[in-house]
CSV table of N, CA and C in Angstrom, one decimal:
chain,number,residue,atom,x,y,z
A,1,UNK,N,7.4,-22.6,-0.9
A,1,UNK,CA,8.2,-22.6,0.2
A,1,UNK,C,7.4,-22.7,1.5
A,2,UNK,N,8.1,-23.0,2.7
A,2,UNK,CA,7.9,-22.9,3.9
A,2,UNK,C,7.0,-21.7,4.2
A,3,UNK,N,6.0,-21.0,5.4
A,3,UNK,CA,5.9,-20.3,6.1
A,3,UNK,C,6.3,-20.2,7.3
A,4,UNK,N,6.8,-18.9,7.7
A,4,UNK,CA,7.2,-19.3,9.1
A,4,UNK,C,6.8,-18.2,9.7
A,5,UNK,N,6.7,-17.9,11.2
A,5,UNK,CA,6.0,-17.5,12.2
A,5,UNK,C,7.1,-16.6,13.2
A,6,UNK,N,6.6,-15.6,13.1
A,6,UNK,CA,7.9,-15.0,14.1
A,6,UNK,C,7.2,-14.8,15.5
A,7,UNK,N,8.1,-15.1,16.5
A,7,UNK,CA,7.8,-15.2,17.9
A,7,UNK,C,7.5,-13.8,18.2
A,8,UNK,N,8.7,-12.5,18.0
A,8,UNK,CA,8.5,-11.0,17.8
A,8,UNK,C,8.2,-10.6,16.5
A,9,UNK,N,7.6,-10.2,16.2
A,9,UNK,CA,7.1,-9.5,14.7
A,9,UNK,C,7.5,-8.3,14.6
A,10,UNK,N,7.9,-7.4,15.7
A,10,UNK,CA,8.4,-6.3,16.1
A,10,UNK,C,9.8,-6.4,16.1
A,11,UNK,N,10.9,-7.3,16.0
A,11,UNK,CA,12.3,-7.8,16.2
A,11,UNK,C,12.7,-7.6,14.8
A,12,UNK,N,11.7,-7.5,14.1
A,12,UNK,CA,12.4,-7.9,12.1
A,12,UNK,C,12.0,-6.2,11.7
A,13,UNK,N,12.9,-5.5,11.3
A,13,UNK,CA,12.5,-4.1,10.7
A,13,UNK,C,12.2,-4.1,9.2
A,14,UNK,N,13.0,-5.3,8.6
A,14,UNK,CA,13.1,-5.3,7.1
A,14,UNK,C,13.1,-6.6,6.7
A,15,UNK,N,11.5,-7.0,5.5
A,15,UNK,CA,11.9,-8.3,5.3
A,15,UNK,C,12.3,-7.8,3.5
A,16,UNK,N,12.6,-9.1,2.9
A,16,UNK,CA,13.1,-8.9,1.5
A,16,UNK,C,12.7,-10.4,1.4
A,17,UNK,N,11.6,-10.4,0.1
A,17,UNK,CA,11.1,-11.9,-0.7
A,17,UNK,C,11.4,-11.4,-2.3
A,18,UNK,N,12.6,-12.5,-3.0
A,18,UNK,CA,12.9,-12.1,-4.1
A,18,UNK,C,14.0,-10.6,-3.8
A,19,UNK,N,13.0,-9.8,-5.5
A,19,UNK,CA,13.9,-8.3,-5.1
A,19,UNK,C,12.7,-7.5,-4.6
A,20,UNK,N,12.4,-7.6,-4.0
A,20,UNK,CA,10.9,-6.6,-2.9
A,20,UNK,C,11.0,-6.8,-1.6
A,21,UNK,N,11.1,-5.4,-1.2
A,21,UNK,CA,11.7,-5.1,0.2
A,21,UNK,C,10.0,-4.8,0.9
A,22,UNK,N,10.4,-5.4,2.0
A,22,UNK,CA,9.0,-4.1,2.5
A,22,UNK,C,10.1,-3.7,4.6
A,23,UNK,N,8.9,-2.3,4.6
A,23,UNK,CA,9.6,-2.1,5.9
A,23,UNK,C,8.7,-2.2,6.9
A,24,UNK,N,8.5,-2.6,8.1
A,24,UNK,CA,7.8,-2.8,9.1
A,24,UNK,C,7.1,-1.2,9.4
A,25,UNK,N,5.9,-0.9,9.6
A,25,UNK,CA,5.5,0.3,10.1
A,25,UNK,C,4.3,0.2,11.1
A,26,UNK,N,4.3,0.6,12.0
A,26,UNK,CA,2.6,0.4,12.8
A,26,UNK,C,2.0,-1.4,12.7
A,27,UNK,N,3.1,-1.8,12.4
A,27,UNK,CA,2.3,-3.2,12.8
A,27,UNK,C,2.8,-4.0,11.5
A,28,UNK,N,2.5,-3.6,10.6
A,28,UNK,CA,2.7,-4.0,9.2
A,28,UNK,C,3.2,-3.3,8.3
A,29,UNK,N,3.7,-4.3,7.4
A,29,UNK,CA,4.7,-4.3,6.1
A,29,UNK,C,4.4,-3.2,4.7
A,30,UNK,N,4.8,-2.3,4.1
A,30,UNK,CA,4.8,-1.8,3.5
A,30,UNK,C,5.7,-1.9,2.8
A,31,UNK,N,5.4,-2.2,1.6
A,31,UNK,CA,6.3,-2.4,-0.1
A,31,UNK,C,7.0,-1.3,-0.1
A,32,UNK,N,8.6,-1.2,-0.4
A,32,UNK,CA,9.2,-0.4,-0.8
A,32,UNK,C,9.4,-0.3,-2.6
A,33,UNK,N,9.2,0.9,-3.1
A,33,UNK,CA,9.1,0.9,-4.5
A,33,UNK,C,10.5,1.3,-4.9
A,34,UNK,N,11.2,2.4,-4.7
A,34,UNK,CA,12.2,2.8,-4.8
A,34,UNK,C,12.8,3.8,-3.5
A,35,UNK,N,14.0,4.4,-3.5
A,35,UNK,CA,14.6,4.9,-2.5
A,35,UNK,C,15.6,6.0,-3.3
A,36,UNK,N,15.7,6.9,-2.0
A,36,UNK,CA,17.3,7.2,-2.0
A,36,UNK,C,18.1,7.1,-1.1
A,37,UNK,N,19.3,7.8,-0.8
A,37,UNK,CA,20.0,7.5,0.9
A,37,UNK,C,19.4,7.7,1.7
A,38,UNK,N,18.2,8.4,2.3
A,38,UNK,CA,17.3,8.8,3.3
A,38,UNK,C,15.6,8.6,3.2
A,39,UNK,N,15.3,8.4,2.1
A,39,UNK,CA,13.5,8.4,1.7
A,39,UNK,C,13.3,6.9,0.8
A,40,UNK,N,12.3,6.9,1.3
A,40,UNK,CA,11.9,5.5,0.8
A,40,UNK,C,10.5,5.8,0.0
A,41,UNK,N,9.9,5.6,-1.2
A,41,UNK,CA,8.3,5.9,-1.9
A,41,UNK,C,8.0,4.0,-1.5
A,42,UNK,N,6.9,4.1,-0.7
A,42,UNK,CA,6.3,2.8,-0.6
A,42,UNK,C,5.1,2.9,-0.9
A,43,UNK,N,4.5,1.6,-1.0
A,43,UNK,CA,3.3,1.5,-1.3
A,43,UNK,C,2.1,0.2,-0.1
A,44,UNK,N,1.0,0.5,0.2
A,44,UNK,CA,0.3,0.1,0.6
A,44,UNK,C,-0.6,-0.9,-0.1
A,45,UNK,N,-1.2,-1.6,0.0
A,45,UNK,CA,-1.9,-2.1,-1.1
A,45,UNK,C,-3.2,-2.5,-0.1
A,46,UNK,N,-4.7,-2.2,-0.8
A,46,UNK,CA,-5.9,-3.0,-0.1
A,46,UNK,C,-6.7,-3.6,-0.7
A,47,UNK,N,-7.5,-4.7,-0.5
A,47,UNK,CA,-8.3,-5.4,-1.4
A,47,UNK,C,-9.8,-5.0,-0.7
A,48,UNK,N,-10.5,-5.2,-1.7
A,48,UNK,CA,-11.9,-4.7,-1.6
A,48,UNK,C,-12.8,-5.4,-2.4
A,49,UNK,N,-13.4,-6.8,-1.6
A,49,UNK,CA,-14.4,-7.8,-2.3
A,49,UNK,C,-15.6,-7.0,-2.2
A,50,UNK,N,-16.3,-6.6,-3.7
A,50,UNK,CA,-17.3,-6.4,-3.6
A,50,UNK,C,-18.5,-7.2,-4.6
A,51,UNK,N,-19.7,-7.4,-3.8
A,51,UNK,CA,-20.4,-8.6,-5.4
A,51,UNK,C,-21.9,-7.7,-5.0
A,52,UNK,N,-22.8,-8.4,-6.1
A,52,UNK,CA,-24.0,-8.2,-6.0
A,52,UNK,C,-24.8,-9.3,-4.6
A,53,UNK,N,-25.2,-8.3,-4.1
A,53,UNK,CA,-26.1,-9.3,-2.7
A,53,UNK,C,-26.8,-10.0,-3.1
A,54,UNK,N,-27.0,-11.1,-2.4
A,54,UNK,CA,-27.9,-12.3,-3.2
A,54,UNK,C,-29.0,-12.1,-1.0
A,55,UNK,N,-30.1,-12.7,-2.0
A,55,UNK,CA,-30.6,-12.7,-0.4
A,55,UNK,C,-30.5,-13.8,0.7
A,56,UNK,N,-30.4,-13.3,1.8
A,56,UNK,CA,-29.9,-14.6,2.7
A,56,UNK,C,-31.5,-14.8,3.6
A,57,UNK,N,-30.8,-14.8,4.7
A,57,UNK,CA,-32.0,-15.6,5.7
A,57,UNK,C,-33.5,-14.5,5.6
A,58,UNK,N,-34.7,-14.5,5.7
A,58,UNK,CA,-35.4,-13.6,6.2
A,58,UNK,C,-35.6,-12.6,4.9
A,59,UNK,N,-35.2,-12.8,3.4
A,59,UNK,CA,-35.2,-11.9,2.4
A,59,UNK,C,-33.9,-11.0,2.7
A,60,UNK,N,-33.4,-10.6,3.9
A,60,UNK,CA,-32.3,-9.7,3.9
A,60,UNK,C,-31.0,-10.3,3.2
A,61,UNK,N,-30.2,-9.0,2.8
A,61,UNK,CA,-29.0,-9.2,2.4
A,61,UNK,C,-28.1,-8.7,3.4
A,62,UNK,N,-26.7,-9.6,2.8
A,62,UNK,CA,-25.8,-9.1,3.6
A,62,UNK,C,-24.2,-9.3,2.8
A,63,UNK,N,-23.5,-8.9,3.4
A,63,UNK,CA,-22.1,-8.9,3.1
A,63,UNK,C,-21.6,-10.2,2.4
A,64,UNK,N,-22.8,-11.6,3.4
A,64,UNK,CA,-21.3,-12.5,3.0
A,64,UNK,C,-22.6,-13.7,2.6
A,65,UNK,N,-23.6,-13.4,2.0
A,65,UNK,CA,-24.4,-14.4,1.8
A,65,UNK,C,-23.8,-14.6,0.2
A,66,UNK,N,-23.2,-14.1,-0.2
A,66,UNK,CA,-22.6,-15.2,-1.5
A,66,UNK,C,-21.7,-16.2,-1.4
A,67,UNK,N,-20.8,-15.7,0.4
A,67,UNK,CA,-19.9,-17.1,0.7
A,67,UNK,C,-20.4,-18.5,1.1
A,68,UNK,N,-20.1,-19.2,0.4
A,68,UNK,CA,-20.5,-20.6,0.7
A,68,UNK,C,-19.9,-21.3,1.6
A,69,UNK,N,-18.4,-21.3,2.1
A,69,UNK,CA,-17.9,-21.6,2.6
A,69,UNK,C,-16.7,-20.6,3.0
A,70,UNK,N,-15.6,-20.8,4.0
A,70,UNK,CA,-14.8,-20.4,4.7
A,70,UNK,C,-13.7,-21.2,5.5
A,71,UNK,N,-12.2,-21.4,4.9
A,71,UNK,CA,-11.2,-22.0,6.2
A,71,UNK,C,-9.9,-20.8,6.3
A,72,UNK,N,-9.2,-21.2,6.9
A,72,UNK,CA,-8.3,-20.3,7.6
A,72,UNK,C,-7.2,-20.7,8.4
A,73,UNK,N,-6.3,-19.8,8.5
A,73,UNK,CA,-5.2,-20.3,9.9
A,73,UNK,C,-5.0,-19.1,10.2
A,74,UNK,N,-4.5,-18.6,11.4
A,74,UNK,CA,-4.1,-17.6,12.0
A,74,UNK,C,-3.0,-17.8,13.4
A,75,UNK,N,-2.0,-17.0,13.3
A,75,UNK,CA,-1.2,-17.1,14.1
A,75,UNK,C,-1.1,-15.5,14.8
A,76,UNK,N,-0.3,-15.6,15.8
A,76,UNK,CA,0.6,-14.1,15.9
A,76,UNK,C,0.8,-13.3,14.9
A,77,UNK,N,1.4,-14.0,13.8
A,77,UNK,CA,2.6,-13.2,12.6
A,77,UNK,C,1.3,-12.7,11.4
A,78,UNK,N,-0.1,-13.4,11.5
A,78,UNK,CA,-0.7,-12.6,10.8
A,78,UNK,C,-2.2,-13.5,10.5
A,79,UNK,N,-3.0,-13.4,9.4
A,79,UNK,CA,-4.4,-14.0,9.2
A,79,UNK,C,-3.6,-14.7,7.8
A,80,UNK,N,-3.8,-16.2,7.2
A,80,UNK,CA,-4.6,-16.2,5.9
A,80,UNK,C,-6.2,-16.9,5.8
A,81,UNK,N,-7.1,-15.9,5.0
A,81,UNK,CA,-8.2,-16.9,4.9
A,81,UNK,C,-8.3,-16.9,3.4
A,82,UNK,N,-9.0,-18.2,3.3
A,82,UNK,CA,-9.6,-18.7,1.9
A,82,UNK,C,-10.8,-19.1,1.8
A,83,UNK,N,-11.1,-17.8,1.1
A,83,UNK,CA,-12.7,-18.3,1.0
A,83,UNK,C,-13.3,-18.7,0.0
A,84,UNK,N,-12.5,-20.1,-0.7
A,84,UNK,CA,-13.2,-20.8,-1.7
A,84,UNK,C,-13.4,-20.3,-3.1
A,85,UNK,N,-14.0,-20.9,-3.6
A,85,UNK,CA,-14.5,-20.0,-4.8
A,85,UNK,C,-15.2,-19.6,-4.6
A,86,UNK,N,-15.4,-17.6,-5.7
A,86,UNK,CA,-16.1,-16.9,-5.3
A,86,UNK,C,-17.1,-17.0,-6.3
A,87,UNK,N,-18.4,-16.7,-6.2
A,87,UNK,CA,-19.3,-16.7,-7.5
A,87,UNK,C,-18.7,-15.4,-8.3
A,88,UNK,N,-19.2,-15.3,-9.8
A,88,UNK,CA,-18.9,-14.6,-10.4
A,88,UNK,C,-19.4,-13.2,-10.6
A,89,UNK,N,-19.9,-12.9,-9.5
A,89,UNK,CA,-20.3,-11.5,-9.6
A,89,UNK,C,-20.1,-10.9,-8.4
A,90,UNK,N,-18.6,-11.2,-8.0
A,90,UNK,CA,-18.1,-10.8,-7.2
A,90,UNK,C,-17.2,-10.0,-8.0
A,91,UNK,N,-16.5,-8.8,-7.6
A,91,UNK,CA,-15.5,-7.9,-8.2
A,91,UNK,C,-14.5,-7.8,-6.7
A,92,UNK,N,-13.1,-7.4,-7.1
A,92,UNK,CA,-12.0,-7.6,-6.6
A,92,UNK,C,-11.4,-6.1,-7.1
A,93,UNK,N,-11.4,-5.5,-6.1
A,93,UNK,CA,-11.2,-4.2,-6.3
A,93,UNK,C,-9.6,-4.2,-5.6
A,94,UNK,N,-8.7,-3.0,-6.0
A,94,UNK,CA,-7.1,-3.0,-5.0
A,94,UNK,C,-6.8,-2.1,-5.4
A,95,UNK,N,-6.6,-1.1,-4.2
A,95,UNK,CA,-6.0,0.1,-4.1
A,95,UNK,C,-4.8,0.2,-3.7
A,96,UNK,N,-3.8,1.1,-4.5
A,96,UNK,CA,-2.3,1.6,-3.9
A,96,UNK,C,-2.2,2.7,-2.9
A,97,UNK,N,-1.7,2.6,-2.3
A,97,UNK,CA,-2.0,3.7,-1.6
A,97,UNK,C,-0.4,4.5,-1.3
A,98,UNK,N,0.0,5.0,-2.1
A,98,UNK,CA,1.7,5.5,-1.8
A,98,UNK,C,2.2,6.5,-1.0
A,99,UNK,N,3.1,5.8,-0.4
A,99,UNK,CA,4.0,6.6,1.0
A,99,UNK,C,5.1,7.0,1.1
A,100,UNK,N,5.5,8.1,1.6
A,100,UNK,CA,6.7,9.1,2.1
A,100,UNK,C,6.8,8.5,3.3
A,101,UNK,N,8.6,7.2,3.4
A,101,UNK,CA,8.4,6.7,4.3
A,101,UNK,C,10.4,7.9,4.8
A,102,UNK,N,10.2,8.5,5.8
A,102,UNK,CA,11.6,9.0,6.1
A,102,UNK,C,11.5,8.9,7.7
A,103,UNK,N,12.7,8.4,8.0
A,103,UNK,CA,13.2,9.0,9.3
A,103,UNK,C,12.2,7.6,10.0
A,104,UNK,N,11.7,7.0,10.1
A,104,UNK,CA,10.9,6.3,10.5
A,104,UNK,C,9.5,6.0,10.7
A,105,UNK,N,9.3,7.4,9.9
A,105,UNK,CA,7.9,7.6,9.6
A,105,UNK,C,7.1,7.6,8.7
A,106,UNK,N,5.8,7.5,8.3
A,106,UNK,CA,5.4,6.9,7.2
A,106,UNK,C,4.0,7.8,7.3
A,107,UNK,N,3.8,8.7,5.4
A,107,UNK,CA,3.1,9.6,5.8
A,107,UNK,C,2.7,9.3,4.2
A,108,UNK,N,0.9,9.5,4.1
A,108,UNK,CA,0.4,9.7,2.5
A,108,UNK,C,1.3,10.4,1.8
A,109,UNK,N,1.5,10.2,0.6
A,109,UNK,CA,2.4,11.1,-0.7
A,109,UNK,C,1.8,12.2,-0.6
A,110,UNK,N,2.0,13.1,-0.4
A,110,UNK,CA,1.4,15.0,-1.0
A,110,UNK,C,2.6,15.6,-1.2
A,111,UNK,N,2.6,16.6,-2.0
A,111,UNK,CA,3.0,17.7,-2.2
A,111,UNK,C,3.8,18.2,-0.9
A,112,UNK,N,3.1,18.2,0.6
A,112,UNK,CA,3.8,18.9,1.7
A,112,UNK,C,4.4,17.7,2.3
A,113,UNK,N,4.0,16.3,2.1
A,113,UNK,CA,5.0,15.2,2.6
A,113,UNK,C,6.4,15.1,1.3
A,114,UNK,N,6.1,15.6,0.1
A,114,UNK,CA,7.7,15.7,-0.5
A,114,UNK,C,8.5,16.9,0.1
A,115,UNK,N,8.1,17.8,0.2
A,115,UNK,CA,8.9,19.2,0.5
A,115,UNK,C,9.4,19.1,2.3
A,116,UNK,N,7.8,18.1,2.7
A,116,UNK,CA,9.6,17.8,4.1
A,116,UNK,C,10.0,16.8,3.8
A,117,UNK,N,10.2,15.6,3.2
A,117,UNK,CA,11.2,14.4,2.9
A,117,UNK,C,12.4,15.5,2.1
A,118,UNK,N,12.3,16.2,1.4
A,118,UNK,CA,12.9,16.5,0.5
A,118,UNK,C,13.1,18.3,0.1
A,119,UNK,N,13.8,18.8,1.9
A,119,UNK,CA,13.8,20.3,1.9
A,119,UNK,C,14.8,21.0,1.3
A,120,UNK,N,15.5,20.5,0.6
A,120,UNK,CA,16.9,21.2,-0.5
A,120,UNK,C,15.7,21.3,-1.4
A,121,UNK,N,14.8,20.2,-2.3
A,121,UNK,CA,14.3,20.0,-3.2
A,121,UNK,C,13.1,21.1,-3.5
A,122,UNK,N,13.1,22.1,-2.6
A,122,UNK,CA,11.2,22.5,-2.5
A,122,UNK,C,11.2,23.1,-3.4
A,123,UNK,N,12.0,24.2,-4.3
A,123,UNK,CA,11.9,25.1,-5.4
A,123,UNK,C,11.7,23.8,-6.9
A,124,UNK,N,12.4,22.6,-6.3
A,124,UNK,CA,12.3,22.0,-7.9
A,124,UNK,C,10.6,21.4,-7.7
A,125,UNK,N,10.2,20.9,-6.5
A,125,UNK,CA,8.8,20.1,-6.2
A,125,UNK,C,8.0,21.5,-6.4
A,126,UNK,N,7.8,22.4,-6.2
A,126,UNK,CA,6.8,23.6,-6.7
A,126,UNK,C,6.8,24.1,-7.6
A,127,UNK,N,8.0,24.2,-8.4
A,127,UNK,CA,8.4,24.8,-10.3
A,127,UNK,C,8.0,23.2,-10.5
A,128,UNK,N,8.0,22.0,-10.4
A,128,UNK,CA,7.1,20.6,-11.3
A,128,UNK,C,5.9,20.2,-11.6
A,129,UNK,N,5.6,20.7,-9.7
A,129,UNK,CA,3.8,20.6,-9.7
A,129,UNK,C,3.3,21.8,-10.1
A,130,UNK,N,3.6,22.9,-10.6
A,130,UNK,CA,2.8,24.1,-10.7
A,130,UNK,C,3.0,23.8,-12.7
A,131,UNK,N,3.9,22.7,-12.9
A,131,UNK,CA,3.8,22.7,-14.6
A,131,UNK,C,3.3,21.3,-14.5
A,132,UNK,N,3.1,20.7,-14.0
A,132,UNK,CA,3.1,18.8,-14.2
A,132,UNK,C,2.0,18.4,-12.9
A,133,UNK,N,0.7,18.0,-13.5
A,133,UNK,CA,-0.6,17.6,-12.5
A,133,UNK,C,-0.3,16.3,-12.1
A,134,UNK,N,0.0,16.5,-11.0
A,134,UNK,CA,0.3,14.8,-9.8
A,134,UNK,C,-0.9,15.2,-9.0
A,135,UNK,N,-1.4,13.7,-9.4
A,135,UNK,CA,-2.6,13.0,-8.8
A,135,UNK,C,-1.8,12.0,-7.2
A,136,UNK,N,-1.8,12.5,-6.2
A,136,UNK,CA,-1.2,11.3,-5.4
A,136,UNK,C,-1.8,10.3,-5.0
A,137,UNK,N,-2.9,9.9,-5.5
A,137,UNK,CA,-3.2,8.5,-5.5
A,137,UNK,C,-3.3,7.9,-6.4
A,138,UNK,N,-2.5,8.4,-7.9
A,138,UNK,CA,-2.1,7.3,-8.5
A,138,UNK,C,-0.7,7.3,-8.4
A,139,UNK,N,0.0,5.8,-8.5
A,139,UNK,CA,1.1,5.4,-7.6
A,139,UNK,C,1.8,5.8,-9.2
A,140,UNK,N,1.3,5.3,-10.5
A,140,UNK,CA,2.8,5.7,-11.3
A,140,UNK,C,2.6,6.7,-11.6
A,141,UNK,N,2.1,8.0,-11.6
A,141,UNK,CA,1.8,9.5,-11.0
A,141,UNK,C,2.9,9.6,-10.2
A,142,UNK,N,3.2,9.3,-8.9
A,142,UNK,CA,3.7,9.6,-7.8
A,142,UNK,C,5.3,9.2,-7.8
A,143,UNK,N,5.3,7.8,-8.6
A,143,UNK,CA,6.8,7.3,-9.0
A,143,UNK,C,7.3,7.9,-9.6
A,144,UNK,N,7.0,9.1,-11.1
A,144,UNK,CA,7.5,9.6,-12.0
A,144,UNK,C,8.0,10.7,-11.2
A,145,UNK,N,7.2,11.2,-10.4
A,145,UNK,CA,7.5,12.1,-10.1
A,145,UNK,C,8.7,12.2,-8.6
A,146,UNK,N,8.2,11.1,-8.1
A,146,UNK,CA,9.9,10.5,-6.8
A,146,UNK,C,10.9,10.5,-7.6
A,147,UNK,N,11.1,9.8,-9.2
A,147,UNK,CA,11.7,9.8,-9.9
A,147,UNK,C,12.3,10.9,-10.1
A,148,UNK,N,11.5,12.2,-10.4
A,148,UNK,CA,12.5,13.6,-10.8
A,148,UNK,C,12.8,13.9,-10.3
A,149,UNK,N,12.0,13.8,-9.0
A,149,UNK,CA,12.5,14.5,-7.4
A,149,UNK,C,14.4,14.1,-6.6
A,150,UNK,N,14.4,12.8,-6.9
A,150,UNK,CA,15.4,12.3,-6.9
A,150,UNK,C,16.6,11.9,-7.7
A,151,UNK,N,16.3,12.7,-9.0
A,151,UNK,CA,17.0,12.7,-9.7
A,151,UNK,C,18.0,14.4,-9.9
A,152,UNK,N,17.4,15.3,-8.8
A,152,UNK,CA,17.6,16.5,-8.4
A,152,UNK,C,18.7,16.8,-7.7
């Protein structure tokens, strides 16, 4: 399809591609995973090129002496760059990073970000986590557990 370019990027609160919502926060878009009438569990996502350094000018290494090349476009609405093929000893690392998004706000998943999204809930979120070990940085950790939470 098309790309298109928003004049305000700040004017759009919610986009939806397919069935994946994300909601505007601090600048950018944050995947919504599920909801209820008031809380939303989103996810973040980051990528992290990492390779073995090859040497560049002078014997030193650096970050981007394995890129051979580099094009791009950039507008207002955001960056894409493509940087070609990568050699193969580059690794492609992606972190989730999941969010307590309520009220307008958007806060890392913990334990004290469920018990204020979710202050009816706090006897069932401290009788779960005191029987059931949630890691909050892993995201289907965190979903199972939005999952009970909301199912309360």
């Amino acid at each position: 399809g098309n790309v298109r370019d928003l004049a305000n990027n700040a004017s759009v609160r919610n986009v939806i591609f397919g069935k994946t919502m994300y909601v505007l926060n601090g600048g950018r878009y944050i995947e919504v995973l599920t909801s209820n009438d008031e809380v939303l569990l989103a996810v973040s996502h980051t990528v992290t090129l990492l390779n073995s350094q090859r040497k560049g000018a002078m014997g030193m290494t650096s970050e981007t002496t394995n890129i051979q090349n580099a094009h791009g476009t950039y507008s207002d609405g955001g960056r894409y760059v493509d940087f070609g093929e990568l050699s193969d000893d580059f690794r492609v690392i992606v972190k989730d990073w999941p969010y307590i998004y309520k009220g307008g706000k958007l806060n890392l998943a913990s334990k004290r970000q469920f018990i204020k999204a979710f202050p009816d809930k706090k006897v069932f979120i401290e009788d779960y986590l005191s029987k059931t070990k949630v890691d909050f940085e892993d995201l289907e950790q965190v979903k199972t557990f939005f999952d009970a939470v909301k199912a309360q």
